[in-house]
Short mmCIF file of C-alpha atoms in Angstrom, two decimals:
data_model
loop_
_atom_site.label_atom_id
_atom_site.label_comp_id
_atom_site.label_asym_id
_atom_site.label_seq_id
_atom_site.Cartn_x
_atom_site.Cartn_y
_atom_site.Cartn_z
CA UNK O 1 285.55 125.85 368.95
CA UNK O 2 283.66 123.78 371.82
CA UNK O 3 282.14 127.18 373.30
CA UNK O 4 280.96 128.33 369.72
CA UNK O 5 279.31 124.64 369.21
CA UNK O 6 277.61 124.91 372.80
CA UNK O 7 276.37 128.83 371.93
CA UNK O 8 275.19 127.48 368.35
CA UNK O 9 273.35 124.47 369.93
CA UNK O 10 271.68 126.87 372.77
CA UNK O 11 270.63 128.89 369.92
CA UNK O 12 268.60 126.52 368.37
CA UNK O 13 267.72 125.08 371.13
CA UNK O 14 265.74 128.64 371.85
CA UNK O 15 264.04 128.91 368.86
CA UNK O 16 262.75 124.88 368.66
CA UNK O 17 261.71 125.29 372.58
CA UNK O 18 258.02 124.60 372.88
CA UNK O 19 256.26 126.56 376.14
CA UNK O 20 253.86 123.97 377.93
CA UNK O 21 250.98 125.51 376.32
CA UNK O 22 249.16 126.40 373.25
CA UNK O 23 251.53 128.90 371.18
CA UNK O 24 249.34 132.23 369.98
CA UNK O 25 248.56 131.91 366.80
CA UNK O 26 249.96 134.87 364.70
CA UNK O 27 248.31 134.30 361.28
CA UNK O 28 246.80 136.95 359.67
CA UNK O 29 242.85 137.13 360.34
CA UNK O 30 240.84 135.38 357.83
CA UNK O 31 238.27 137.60 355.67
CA UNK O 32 235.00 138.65 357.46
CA UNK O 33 231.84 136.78 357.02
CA UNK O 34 228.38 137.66 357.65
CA UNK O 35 228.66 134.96 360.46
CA UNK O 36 230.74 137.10 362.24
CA UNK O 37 228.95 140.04 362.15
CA UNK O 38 225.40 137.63 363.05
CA UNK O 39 228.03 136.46 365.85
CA UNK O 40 229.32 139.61 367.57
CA UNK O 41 225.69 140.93 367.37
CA UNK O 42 223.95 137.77 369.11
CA UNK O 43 227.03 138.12 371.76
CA UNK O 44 226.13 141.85 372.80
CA UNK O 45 222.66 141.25 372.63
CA UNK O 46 223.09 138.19 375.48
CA UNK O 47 225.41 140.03 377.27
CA UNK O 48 222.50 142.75 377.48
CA UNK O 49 219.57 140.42 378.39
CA UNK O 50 222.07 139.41 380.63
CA UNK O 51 222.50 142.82 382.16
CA UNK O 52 219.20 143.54 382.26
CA UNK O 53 218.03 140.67 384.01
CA UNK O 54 220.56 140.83 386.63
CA UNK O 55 219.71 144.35 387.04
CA UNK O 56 215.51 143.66 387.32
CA UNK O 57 215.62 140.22 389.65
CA UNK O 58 218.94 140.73 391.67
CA UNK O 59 219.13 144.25 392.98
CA UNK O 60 215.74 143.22 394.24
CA UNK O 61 216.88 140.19 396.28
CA UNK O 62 214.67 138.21 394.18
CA UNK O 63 216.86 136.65 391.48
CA UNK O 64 218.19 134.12 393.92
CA UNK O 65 217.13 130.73 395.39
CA UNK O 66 218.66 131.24 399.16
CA UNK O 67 220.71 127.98 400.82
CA UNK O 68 221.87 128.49 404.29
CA UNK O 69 225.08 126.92 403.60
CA UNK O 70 226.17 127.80 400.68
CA UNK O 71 224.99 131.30 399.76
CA UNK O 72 226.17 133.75 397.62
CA UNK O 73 223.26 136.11 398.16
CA UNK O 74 225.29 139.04 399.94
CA UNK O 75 226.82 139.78 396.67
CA UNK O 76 224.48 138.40 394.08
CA UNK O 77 222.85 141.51 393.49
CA UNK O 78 226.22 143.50 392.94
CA UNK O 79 228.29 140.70 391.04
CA UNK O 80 225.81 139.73 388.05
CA UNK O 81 225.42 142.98 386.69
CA UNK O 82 229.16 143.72 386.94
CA UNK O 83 230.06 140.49 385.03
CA UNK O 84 227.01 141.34 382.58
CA UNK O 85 228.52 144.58 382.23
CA UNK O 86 231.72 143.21 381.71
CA UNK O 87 230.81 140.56 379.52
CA UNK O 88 228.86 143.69 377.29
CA UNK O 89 232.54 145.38 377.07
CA UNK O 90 233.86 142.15 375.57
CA UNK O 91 231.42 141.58 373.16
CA UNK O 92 232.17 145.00 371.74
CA UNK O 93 235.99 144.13 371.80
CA UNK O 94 235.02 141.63 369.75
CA UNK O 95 233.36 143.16 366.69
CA UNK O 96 236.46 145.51 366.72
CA UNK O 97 238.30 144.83 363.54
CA UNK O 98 241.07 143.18 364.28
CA UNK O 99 238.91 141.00 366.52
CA UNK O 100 235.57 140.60 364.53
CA UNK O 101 236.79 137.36 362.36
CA UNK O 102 239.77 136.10 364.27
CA UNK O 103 240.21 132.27 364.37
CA UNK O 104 239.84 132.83 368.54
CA UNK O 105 237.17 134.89 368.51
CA UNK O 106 235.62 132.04 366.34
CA UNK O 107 235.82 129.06 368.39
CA UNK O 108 235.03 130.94 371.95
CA UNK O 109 232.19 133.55 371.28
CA UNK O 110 229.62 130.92 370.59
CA UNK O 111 230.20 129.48 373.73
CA UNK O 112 230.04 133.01 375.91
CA UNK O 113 226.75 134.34 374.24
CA UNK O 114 225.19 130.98 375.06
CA UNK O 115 226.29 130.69 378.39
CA UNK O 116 225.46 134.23 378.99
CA UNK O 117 222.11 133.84 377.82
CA UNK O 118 221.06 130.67 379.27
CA UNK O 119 222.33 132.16 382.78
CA UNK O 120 220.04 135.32 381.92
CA UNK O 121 217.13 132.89 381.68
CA UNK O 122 218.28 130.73 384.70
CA UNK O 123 218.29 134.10 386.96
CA UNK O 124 214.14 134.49 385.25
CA UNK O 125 214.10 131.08 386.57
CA UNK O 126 215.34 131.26 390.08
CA UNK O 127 213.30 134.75 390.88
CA UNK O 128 210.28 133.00 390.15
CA UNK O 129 211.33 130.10 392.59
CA UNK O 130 211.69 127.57 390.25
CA UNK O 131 214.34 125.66 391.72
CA UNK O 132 214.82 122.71 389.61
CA UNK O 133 214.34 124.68 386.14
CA UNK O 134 216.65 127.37 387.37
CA UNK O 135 219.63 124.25 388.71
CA UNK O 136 219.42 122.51 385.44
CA UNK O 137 219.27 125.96 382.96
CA UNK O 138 222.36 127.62 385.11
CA UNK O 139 223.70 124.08 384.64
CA UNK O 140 223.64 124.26 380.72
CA UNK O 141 225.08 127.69 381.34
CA UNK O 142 228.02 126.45 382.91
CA UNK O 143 228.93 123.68 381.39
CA UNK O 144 229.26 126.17 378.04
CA UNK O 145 231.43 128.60 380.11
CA UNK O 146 233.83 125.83 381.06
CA UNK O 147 233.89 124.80 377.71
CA UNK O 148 234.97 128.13 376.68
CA UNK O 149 237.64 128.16 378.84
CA UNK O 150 238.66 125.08 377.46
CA UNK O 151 239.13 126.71 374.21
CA UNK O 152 241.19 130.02 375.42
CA UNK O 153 243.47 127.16 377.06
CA UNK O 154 243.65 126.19 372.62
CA UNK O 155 244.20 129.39 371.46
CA UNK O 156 246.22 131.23 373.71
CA UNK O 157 245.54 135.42 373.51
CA UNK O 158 248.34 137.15 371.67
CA UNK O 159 248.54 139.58 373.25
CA UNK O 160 247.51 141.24 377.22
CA UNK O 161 244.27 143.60 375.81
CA UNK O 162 243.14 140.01 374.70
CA UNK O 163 244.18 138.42 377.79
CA UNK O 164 241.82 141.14 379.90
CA UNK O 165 238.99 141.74 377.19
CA UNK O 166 238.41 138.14 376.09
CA UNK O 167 239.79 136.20 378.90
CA UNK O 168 238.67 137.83 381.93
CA UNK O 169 235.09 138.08 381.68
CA UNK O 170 234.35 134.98 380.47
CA UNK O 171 236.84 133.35 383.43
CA UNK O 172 235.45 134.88 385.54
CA UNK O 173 231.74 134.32 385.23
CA UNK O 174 232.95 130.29 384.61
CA UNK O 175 234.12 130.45 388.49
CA UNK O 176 231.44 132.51 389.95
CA UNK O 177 228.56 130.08 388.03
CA UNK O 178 230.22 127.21 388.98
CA UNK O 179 229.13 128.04 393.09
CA UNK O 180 226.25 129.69 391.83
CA UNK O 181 224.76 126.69 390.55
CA UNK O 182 225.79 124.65 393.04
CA UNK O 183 223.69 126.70 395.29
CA UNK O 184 220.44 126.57 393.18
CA UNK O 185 220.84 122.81 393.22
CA UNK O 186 221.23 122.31 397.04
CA UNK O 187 218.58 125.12 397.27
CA UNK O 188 215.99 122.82 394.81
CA UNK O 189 216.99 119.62 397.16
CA UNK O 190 216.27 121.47 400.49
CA UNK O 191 219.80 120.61 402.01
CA UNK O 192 219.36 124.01 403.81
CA UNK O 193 220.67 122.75 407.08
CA UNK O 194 223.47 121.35 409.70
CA UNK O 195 222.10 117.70 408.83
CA UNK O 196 222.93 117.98 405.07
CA UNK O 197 226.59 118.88 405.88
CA UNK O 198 227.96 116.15 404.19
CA UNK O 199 226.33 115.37 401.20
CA UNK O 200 227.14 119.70 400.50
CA UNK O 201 230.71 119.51 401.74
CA UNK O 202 231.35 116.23 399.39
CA UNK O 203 230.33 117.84 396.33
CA UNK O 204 231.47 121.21 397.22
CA UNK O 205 234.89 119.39 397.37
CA UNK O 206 234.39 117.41 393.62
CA UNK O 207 233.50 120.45 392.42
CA UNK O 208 236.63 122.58 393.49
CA UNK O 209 238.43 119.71 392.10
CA UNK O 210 237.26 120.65 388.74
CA UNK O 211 238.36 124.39 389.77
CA UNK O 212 241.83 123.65 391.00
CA UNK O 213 242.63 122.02 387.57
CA UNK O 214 240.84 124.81 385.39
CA UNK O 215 242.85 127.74 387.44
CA UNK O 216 245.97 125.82 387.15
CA UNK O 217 245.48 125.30 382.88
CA UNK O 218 247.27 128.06 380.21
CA UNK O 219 249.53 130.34 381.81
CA UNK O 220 247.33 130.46 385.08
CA UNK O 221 243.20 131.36 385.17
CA UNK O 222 243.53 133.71 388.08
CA UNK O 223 240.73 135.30 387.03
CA UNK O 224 238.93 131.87 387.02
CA UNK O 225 240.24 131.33 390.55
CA UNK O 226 238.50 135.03 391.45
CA UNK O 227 235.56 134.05 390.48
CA UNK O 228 235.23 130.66 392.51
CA UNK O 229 237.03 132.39 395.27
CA UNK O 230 234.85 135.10 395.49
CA UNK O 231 231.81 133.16 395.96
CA UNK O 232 233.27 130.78 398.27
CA UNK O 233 234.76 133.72 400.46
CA UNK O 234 230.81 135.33 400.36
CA UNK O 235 229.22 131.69 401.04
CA UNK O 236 231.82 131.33 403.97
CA UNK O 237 231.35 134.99 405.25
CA UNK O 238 227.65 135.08 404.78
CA UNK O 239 227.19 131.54 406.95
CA UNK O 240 229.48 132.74 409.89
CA UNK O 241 228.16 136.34 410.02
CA UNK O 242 224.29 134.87 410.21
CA UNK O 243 225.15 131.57 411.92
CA UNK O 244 223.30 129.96 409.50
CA UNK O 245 226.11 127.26 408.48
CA UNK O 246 228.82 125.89 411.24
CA UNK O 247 231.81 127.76 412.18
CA UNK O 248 233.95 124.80 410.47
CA UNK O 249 231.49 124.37 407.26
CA UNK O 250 232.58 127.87 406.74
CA UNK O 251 236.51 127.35 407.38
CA UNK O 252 236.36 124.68 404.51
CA UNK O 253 234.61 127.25 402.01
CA UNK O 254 237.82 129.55 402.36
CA UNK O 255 240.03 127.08 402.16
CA UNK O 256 239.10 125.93 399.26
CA UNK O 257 238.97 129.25 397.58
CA UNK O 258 242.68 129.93 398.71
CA UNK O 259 243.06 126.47 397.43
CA UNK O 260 242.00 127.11 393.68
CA UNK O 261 243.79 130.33 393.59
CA UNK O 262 247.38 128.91 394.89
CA UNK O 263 246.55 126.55 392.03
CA UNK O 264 246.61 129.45 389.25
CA UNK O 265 249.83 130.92 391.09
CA UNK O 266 251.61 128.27 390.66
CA UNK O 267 251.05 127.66 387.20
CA UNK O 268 251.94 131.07 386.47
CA UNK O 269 255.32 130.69 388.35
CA UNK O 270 255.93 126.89 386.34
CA UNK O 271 255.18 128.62 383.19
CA UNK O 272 258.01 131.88 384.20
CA UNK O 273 259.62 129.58 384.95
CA UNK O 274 259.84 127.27 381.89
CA UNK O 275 260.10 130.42 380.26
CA UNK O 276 263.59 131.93 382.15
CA UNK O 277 265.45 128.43 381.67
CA UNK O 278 264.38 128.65 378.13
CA UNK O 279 265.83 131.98 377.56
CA UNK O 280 268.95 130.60 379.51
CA UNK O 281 269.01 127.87 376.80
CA UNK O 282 269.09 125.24 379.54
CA UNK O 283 267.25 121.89 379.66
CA UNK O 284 263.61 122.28 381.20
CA UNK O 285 262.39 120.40 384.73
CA UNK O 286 258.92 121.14 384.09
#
């Protein structure tokens, strides 16, 4: 009788578990509106400008603002029109049917195809050296782009196509822009060299803060973490192969990208975990 009360009580105990994170929400879609359609369209027309831009200014070196210390000009003319491009393929995931008017797609598109537009017009801004324009447009841009990632942390994808098509892009231009802008501010300030170590270093660091707790949100932003990690790893590369920024400036840049990614593999392995013990019906130490 005791060993049927304990398998009853596990039982329930599985289905009123709660994971640490928003549940997916498996509601039937609501109708379609003509604001969807409007939306999906606006999104894959940004995503184009996007494309476009990236394609006219940064293939020709010219789309950038340069800052010896933190510069992610090596790849800048390779990575915006691949996240353009990828953000293009998610915008036409999202007028798919079973996408076009979900509750998910709702909240987060607005945020994309305004981020991706305003950073279309910062990368206009930056090739024609307007520094402080470009800083405080790419700025707007990424302070929309974290904000959608704030909202895929609320409505968790329901399934893994969502998790790559939706997710993904958007993830990862949040943690690319994020040093991106950084370097169009420090690039509009002049803190081009060895004697405005500090002051870059200090905010380098608050901003990775902001990074480390992003990539370790939902089930793990890895793709987040990518992003950031791939334009610290360039800024860090870039500085030691033209001796441009000190050999320990550079050290720090990797670090912290190996940093913000540890961060997103270890909330993936709290969440599997949390998920095994659930399964196993015991109590939770997360």
């Amino acid at each position: 009788m005791a060993s049927a009360q304990r398998a009853i009580a596990e039982a329930s105990y599985r289905r009123t578990f709660d994971l640490p994170y928003a549940a997916p929400d498996r509601r039937p879609n609501p109708e379609v509106e003509l604001g969807d359609k409007i939306r999906a369209s606006l999104f894959a027309a940004a995503a184009a400008l996007l494309l476009v831009t990236s394609l006219a200014f940064s293939t020709s070196g010219t789309g950038r603002i340069g800052s010896s210390l933190l510069d992610v000009g090596v790849v800048h003319w390779i990575i915006w029109p691949l996240i353009a491009f990828a953000l293009l393929l998610s915008a036409g995931y999202s007028a798919l049917g079973h996408q076009l008017s979900s509750r998910r797609q709702r909240a987060v598109s607005v945020y994309t195809l305004s981020a991706t537009a305003l950073m279309a017009c910062a990368l206009t801004l930056a090739s024609g050296f307007l520094g402080w324009a470009a800083a405080a447009v790419s700025t707007g841009a990424l302070l929309l782009a974290l904000l959608g990632v704030r909202t895929l942390n609320r409505f968790t994808a329901r399934n893994h196509i969502e998790r790559v098509a939706t997710d993904m892009p958007l993830s990862f231009f949040a943690g690319f822009c994020l040093v991106y802008t950084l370097q169009l501010w420090f690039a509009a300030a002049g803190w081009i060299g060895a004697e405005h170590a500090l002051p870059v270093i200090l905010l380098t660091l608050a901003v990775s803060v902001i990074a480390a707790v992003l990539a370790h949100s939902e089930r793990g932003r890895h793709a987040f973490a990518s992003g950031f990690g791939a334009a610290m790893i360039t800024a860090a590369v870039q500085g030691w192969r033209t001796e441009s920024t000190p050999l320990w400036i550079c050290s720090i840049w990797g670090f912290l990208a190996v940093v913000v990614f540890i961060c997103a593999e270890n909330r993936r392995f709290q969440i599997s975990h949390a998920e095994h013990r659930a399964l196993a019906g015991r109590e939770l130490d997360f």
